Coordinates of C-alpha atoms in Angstrom, one line a residue:
X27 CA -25.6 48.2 54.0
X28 CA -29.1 46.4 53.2
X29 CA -31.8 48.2 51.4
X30 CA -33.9 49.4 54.5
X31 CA -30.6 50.5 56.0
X32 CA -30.3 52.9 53.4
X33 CA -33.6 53.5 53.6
X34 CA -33.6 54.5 56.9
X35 CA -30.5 56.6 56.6
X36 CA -32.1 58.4 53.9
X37 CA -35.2 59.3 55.6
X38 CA -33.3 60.0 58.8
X39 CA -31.2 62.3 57.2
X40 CA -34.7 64.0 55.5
X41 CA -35.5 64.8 58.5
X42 CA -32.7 66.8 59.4
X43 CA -33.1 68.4 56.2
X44 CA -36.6 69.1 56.8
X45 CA -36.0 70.6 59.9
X46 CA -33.1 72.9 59.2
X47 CA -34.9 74.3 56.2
X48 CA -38.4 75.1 58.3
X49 CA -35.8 77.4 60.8
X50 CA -34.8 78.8 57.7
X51 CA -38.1 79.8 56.5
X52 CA -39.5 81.3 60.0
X53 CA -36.4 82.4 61.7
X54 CA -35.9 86.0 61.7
X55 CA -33.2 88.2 63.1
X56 CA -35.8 89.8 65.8
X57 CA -35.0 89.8 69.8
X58 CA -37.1 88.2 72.0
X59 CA -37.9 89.4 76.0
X60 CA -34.5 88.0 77.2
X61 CA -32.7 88.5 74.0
X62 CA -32.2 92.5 74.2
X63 CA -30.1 91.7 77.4
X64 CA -27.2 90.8 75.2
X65 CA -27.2 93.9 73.8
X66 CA -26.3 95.5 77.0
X67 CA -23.4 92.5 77.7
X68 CA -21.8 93.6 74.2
X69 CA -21.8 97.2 75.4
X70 CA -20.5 96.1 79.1
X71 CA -17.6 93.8 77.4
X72 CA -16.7 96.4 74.9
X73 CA -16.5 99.2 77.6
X74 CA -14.8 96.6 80.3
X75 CA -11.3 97.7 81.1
X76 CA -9.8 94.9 81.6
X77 CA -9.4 90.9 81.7
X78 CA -12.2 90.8 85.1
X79 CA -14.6 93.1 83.9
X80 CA -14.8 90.8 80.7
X81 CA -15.3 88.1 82.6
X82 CA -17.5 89.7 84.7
X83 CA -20.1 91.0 81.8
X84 CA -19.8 87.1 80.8
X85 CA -20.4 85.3 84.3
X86 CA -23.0 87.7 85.4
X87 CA -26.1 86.0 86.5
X88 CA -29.5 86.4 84.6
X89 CA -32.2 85.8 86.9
X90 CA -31.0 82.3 88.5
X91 CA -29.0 81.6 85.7
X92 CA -25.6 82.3 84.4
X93 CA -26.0 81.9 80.8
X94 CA -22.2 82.3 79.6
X95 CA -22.3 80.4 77.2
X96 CA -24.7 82.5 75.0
X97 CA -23.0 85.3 76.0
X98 CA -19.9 84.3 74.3
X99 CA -22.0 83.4 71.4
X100 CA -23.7 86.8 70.9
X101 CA -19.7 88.8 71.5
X102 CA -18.3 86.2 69.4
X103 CA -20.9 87.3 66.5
X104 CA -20.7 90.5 66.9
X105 CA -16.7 90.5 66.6
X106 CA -17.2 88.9 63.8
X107 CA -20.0 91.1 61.8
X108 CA -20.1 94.0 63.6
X109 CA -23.6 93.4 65.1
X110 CA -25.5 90.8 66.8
X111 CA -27.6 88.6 64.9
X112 CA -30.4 86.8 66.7
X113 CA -30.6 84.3 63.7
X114 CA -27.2 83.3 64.2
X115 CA -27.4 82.8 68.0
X116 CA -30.8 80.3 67.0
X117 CA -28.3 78.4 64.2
X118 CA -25.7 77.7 67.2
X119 CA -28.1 76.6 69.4
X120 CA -29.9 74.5 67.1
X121 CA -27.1 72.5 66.5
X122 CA -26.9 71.0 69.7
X123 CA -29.7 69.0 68.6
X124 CA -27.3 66.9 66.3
X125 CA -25.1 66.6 68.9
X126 CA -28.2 65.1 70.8
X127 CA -29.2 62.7 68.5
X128 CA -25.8 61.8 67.9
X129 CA -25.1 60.5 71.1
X130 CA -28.7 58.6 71.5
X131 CA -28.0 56.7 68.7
X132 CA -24.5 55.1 69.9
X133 CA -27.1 53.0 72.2
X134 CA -27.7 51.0 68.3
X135 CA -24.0 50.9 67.2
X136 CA -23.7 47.2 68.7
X137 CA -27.0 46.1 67.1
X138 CA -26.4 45.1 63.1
X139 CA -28.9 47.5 61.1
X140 CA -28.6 50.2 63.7
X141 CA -29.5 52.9 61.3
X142 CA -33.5 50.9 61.4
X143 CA -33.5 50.8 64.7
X144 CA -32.4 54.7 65.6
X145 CA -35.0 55.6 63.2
X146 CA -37.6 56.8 65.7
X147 CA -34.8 59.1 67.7
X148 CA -34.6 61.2 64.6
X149 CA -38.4 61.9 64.7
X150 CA -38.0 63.3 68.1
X151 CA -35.3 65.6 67.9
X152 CA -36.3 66.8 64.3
X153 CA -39.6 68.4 64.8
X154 CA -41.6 71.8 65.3
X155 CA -42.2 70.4 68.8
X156 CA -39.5 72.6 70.2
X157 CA -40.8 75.5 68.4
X158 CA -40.0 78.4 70.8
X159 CA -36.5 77.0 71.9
X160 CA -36.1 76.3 67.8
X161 CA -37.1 80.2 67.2
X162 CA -36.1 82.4 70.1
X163 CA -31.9 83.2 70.2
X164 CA -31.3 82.5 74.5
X165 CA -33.6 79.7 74.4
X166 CA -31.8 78.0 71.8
X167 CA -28.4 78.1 73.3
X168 CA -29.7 77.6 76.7
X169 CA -31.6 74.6 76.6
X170 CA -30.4 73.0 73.5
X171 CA -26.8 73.3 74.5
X172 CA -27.3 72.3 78.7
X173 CA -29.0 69.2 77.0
X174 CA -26.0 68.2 75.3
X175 CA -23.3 69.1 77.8
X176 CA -25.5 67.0 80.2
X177 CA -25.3 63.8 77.4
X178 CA -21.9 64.6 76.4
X179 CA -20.9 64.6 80.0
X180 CA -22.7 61.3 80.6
X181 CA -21.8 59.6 77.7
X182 CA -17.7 60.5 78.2
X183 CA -18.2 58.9 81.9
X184 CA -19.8 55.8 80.9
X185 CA -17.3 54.4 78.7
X186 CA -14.5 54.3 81.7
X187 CA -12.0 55.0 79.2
X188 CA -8.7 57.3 79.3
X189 CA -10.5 60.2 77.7
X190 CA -12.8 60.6 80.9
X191 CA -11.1 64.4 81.4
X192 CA -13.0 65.7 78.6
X193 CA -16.2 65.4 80.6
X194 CA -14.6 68.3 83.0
X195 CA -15.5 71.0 80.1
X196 CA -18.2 69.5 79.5
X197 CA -19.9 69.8 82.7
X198 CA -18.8 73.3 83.3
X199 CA -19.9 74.5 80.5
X200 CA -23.2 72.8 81.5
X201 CA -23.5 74.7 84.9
X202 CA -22.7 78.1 83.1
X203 CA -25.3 77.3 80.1
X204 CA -28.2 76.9 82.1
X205 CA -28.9 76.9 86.0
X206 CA -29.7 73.2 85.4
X207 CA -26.7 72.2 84.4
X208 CA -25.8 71.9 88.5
X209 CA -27.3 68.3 88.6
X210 CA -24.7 67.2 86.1
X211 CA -21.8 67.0 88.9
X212 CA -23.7 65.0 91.5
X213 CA -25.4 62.8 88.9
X214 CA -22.0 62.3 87.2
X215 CA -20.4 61.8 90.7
X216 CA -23.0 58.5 91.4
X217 CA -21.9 57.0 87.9
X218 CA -18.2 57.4 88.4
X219 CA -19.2 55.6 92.3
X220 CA -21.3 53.0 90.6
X221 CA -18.1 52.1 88.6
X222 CA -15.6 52.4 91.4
X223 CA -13.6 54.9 89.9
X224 CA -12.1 56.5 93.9
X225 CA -9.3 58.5 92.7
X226 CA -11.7 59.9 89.6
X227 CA -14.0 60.3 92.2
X228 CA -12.0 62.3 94.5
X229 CA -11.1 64.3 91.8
X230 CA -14.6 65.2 90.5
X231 CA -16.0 66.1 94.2
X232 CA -13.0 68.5 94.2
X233 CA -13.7 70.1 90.9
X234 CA -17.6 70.0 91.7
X235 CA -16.9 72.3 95.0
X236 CA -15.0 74.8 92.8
X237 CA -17.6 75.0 89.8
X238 CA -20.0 74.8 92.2
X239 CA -18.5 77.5 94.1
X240 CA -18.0 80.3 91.2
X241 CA -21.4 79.7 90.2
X242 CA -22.8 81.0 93.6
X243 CA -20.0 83.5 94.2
X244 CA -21.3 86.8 94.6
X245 CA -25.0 85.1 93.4
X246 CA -27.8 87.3 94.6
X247 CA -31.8 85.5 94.8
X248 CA -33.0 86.9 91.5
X249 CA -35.7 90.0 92.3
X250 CA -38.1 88.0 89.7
X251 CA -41.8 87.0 90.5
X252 CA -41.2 83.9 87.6
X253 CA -40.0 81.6 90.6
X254 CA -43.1 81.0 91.7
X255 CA -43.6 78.7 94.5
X256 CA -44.9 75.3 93.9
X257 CA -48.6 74.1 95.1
X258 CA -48.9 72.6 98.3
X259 CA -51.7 70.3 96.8
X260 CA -49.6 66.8 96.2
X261 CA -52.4 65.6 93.6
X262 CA -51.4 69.0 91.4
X263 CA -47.5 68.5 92.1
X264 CA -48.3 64.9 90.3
X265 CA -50.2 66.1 87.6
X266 CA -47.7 68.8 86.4
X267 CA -45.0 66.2 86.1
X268 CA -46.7 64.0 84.7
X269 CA -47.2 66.1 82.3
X270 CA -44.0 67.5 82.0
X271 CA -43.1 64.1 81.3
X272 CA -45.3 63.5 78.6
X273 CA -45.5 67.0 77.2
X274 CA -44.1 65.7 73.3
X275 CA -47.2 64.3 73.0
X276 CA -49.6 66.8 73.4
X277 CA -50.5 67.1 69.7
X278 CA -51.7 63.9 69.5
X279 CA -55.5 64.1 68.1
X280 CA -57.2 61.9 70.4
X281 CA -58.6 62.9 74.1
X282 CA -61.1 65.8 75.6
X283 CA -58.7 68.1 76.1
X284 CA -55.2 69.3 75.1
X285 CA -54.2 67.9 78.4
X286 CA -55.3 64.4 78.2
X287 CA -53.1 62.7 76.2
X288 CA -49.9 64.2 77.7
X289 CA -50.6 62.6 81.0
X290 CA -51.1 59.7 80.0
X291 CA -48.4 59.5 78.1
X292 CA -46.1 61.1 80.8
X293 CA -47.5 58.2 83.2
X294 CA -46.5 55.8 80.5
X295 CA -43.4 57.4 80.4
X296 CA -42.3 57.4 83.8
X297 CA -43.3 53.9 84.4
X298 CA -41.2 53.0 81.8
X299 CA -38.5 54.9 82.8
X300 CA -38.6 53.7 87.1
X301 CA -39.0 50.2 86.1
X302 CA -35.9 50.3 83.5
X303 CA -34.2 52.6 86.5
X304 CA -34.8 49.4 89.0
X305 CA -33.9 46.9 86.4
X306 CA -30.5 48.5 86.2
X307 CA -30.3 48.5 89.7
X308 CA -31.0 45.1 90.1
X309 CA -28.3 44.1 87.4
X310 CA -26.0 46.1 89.1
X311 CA -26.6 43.7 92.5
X312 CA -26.6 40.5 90.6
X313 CA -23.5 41.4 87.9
X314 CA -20.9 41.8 91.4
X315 CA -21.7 45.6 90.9
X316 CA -20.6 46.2 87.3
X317 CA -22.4 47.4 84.8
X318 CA -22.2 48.4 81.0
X319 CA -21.3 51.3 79.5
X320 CA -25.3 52.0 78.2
X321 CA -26.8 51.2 81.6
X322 CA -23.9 53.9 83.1
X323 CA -25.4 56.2 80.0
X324 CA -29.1 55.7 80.7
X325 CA -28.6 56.7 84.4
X326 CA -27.3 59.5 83.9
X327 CA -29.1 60.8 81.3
X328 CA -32.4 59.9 82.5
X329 CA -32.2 60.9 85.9
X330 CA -30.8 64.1 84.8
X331 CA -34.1 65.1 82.6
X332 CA -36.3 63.6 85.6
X333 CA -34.6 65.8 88.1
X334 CA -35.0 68.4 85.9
X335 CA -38.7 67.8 86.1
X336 CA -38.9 67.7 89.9
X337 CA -37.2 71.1 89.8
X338 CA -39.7 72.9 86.7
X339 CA -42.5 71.2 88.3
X340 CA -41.8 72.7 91.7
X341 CA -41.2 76.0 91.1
X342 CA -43.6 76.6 88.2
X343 CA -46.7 74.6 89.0
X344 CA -48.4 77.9 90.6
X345 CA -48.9 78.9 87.2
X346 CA -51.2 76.4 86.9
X347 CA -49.9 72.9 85.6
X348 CA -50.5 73.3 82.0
X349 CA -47.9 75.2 81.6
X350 CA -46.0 72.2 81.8
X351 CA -46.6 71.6 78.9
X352 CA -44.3 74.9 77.4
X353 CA -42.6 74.1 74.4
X354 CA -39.5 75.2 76.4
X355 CA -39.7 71.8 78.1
X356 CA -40.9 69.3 75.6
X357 CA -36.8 68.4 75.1
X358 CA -36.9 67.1 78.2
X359 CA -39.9 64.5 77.3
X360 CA -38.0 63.8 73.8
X361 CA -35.2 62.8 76.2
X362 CA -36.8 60.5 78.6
X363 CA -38.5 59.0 75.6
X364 CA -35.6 58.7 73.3
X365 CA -33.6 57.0 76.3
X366 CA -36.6 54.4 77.1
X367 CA -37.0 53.2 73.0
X368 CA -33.2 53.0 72.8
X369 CA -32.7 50.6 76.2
X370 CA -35.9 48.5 75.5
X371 CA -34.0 48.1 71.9
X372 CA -30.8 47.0 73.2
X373 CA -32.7 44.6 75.9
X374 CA -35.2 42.8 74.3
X375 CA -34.5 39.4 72.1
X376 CA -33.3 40.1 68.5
X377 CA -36.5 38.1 67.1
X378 CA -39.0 40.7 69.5
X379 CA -36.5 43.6 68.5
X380 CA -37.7 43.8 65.0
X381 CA -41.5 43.4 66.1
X382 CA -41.0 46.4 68.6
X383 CA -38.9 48.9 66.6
X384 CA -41.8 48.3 63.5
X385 CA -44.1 49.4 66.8
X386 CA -41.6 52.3 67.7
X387 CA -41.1 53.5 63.8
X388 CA -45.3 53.8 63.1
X389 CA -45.8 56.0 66.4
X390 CA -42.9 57.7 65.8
X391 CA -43.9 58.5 62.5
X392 CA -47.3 59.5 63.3
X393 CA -46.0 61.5 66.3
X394 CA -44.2 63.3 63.9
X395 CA -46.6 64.3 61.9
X396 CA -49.2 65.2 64.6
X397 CA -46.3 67.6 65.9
X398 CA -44.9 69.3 63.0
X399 CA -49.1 70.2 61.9
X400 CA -49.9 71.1 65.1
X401 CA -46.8 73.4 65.9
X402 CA -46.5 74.8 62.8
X403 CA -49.6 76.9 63.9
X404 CA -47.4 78.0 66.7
X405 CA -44.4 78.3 64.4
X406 CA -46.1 81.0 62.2
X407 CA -47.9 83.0 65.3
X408 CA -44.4 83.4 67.6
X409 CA -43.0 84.6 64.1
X410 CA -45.9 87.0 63.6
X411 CA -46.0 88.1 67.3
X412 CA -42.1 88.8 67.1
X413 CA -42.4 90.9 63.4
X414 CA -45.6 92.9 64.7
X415 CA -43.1 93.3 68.1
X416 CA -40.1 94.6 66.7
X417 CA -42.6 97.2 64.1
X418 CA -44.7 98.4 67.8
X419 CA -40.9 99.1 69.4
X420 CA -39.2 100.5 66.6
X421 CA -41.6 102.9 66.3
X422 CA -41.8 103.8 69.6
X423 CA -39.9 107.3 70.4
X424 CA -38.5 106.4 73.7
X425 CA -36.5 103.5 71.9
X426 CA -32.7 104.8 70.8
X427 CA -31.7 103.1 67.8
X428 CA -28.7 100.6 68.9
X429 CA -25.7 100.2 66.8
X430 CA -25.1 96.9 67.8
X431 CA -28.4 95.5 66.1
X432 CA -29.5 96.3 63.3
X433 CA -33.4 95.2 62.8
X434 CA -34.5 93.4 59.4
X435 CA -36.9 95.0 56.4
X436 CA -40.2 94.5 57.6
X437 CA -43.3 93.5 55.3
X438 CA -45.4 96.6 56.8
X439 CA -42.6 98.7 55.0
X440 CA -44.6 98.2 51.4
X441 CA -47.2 99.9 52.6
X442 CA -47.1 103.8 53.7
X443 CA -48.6 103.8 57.4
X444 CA -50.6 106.6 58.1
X445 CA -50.6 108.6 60.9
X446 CA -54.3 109.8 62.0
X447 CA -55.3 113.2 63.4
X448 CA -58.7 113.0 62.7
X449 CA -60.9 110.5 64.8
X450 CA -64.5 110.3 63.6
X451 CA -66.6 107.5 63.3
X452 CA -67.7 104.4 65.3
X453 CA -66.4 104.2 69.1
X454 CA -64.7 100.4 70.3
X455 CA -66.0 99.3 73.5
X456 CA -63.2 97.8 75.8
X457 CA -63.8 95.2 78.1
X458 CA -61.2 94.7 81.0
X459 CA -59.5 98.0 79.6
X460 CA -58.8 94.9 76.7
X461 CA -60.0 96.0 72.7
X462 CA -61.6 93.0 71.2
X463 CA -61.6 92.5 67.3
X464 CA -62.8 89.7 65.2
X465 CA -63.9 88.0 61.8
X466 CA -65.8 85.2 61.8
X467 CA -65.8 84.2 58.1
X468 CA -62.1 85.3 58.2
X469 CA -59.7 82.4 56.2
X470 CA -55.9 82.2 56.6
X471 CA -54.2 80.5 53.8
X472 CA -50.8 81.7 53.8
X473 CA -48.2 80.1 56.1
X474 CA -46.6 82.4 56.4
X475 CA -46.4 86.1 57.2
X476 CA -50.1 86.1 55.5
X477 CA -53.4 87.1 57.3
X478 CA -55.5 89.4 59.5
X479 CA -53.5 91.9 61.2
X480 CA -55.0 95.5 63.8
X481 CA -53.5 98.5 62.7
X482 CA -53.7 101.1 65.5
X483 CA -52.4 105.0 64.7
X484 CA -52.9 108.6 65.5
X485 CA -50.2 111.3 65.3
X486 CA -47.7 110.1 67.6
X487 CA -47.9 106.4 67.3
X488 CA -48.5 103.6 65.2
X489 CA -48.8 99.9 66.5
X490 CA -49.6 96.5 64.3
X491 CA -51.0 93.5 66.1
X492 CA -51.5 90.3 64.7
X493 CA -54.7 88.6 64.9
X494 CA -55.2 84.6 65.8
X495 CA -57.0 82.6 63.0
X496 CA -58.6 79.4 64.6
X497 CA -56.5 76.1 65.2
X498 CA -57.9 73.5 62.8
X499 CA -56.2 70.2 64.2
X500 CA -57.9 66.3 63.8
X501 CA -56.7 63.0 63.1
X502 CA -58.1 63.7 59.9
X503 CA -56.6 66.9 59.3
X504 CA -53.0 65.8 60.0
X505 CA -51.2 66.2 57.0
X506 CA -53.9 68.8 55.6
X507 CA -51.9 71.9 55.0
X508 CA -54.1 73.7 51.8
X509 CA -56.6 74.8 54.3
X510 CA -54.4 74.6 57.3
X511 CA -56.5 77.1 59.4
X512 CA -60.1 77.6 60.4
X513 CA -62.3 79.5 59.4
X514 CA -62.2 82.7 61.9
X515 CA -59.5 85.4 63.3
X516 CA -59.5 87.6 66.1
X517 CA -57.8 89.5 68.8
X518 CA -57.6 90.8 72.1
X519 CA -55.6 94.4 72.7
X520 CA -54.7 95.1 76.3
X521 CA -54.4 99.1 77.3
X522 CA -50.8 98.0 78.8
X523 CA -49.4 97.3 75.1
X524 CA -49.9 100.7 73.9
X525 CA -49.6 104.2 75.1
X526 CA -52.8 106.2 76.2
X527 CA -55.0 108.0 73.8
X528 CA -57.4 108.0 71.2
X529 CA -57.0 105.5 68.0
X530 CA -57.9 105.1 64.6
X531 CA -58.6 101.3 63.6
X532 CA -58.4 99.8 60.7
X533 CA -57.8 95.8 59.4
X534 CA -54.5 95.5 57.6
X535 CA -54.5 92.8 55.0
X536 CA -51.5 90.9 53.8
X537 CA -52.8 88.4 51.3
X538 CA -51.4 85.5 49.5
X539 CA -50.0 87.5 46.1
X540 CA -47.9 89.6 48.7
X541 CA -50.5 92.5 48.9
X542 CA -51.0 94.8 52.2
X543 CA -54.1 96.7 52.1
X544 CA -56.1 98.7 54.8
X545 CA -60.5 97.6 55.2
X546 CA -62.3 99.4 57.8
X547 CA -63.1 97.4 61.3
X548 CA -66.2 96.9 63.0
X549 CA -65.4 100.2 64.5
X550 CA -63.1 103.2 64.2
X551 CA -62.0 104.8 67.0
X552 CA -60.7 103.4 70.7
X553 CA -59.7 105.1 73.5
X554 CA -57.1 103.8 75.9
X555 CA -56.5 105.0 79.6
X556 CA -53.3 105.3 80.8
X557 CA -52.9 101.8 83.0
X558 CA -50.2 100.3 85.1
X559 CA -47.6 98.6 83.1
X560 CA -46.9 95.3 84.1
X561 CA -43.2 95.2 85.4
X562 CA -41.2 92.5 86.1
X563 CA -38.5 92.8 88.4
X564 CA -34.6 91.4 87.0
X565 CA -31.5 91.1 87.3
X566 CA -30.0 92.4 83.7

């Protein structure tokens, strides 16, 4: 192994490193929306009477989904402890990501110095750019693990060996990861036809109608308003997939708007990705129909994260096509990218190969960067959403404690809460039945748990909100992290988050030595009508 070799295994393997220690420092054993549903599936398993009503509280759809595979995961833990840890259902899905990046780089095996040339895949795969998936316990499993069922899958196919029968698992366990995972069998059943594989064939249309069919046995349309319909408007379809496609790079620091750089990037990116799509094709006509084992790979796995796109775009555009650009989804962008630098690798001339990976390893590093400074900022608010979350429902009294999770130490324990009968002083104003706080001059310098938080109390209730410091993110700010945030924090309460009645206010401070302390707000007392809570209709 030559020097830059090593180099690049070194760094690579930093990566990794740097990763898997960042999810340790802002993971936290606190459910999120979805995630109390698995406390019910560990009650339903445990009181199942049998073998069917075990597999029954496993299989069960969750909204369009049948997300078994995480619900193994969350019984399997709490077998094991005695309760269900949301950090550990994060660490499982999280590892799927090795087993992505894993696979992408067999593209550079062939290639002598492969470790240089896989360097970029690394930065992709090894960032805060999937920060909710990375942080959220059913988003981890689910769309990590459907990812690499779907490349597994591919990848098992391609190399028209005797080991083919391990892609059967494989897929299933796709289709019963996440609702996705369907395209697997017909994309996987167009490779095995492109090699002229009949009998394997015959077999995998058969075994496709009976996944296929247990998936949508007994399936009811989910009673959700989250489908929503896509725009009939063409030109916002486009947009939205576009940037779908090219959602990785929205923190790059260039362009008017957040949404700039994505699209043009996600045009890139799809052009890239059709015109290697046709080139393949047009081998395949002028090679007697017969292809390679990494053309078989790209296929699959490309057209399996662009159908994916066609599906998200459609039925989530009415919510307005930036929201395309969810963290959720950015895999699905590392994917299409990841699969487009690896081919263009393999094709080009050895003497052009080195030119264009130097090209591939400077963005990728820079694309790195740009992502892990401008999603840490989201890192460190989804953590503070979920503490101040799991304080606002704990000590609400129409929660029952649950035996099956037990919630962590929070910081708001150092400090006695109070609980306010008197309220004198300065009324809040709401606007849109919404509270409205803020400090201009206000500056953030923890990365943490540190900051600006709304304490709200009388003699029944207490709730903690966290306030948003100002995003403070330029090309020459990138790998500025002393004074990560702008100057500035505020927040906006909606009535629907807490329960009608009359409030004391006050600033909680959690500063840098590890001090909480209360400071009086811009006013003292808020009132809160009793409003409609907004309910969304499910299937768990």
């Amino acid at each position: 192994m030559n020097k830059r070799a090593l180099a690049s295994l070194i760094v690579t393997f930093a990566l990794i490193f740097v990763y898997y220690q960042l999810w340790n420092r802002y993971a936290i054993n606190i459910p999120k929306w979805d995630d109390h549903a698995f406390k019910a599936t560990i009650e339903q398993y445990e009181k199942a009477s049998g073998l069917g009503d075990k597999l029954h509280a496993i299989f069960v759809q969750h909204n369009e989904h049948r997300v078994a595979l995480t619900r193994i995961v969350a019984i399997v833990d709490y077998k094991i402890f005695g309760h269900i840890n949301y950090e550990h259902l994060m660490f499982v899905g999280n590892l799927a990501l090795l087993v992505i990046w894993w696979l992408l780089t067999r593209f550079f095996k062939p290639l002598p110095g492969a470790v240089w040339y896989a360097l970029p895949i690394a930065t992709f795969w090894f960032s805060l750019a999937f920060w909710e998936n990375t942080f959220w316990g059913m988003a981890a499993i689910q769309n990590f693990w459907v990812v690499a069922w779907a490349v597994l899958t591919f990848w098992r196919l391609s190399r028209r060996d005797k080991h083919w029968a391990w892609a059967v698992p494989m897929a299933f366990m796709g289709l019963f990861t996440s609702g996705n995972g369907i395209l697997i069998f017909p994309l996987a059943l167009g490779v095995l036809l492109l090699q002229k594989r009949w009998k394997v064939s015959s077999f995998w249309v058969v075994f496709s109608a009976i996944s296929i069919g247990l998936y949508f046995w007994q399936y009811k349309a989910p009673p959700t308003d989250l489908g929503v319909k896509g725009s009939s408007n063409l030109l916002t379809l486009i947009k939205g997939f576009l940037l779908f496609c090219g959602s990785l790079f929205e923190s790059l620091p260039f362009g008017n708007t957040p949404i700039q750089m994505p699209f043009l990037m996600g045009g890139l990116t799809l052009f890239v990705s059709l015109s290697i799509l046709l080139y393949i094709l047009r081998s395949y006509w002028k090679r007697q129909f017969e292809l390679n084992e990494f053309d078989y790979f790209y296929l699959g796995g490309v057209l399996f994260a662009l159908a994916t796109a066609v599906i998200v775009t459609y039925s989530r555009i009415g919510l307005g096509p930036e929201n395309m650009l969810t963290s959720r989804y950015k895999l699905y962008s590392a994917l299409l990218l990841s699969f487009n630098i690896a081919y263009l690798t393999r094709l080009v001339s050895p003497r052009f190969r080195e030119v264009l990976t130097l090209t591939f390893v400077v963005g990728a590093a820079f694309l790195y960067a740009s992502n892990q400074h401008y999603h840490l900022y989201d890192t460190i608010q989804l953590r503070k959403f979920n503490v101040t979350s799991c304080f606002n429902w704990r000590n609400d009294p129409t929660n029952k404690p649950s035996a099956i999770y037990h919630p962590p130490r929070l910081l708001f324990e150092k400090i006695q809460i109070p609980s306010d009968s008197l309220m004198v002083g300065k009324t809040c104003s709401l606007v849109d039945q919404k509270l409205s706080l803020a400090q201009p001059e206000y500056q953030v310098y923890d990365l943490r748990d540190g900051g600006l938080y709304v304490l709200l109390s009388n003699q029944k209730n207490q709730y903690i909100f966290p306030t948003t410091p100002e995003r403070k993110h330029s090309f020459r700010n990138i790998i500025n992290y002393n004074r990560f945030f702008a100057k500035g924090s505020s927040v906006q309460i909606p009535a629907s988050e807490v329960t009608a009645g009359t409030y004391r206010v006050r600033w909680l401070h959690y500063d840098r030595k590890g001090k909480l302390y209360f400071e009086n707000a811009p006013c003292d007392v808020v009132t809160f009508e009793k409003v409609a809570q907004q309910s969304i209709k499910t299937n768990w």
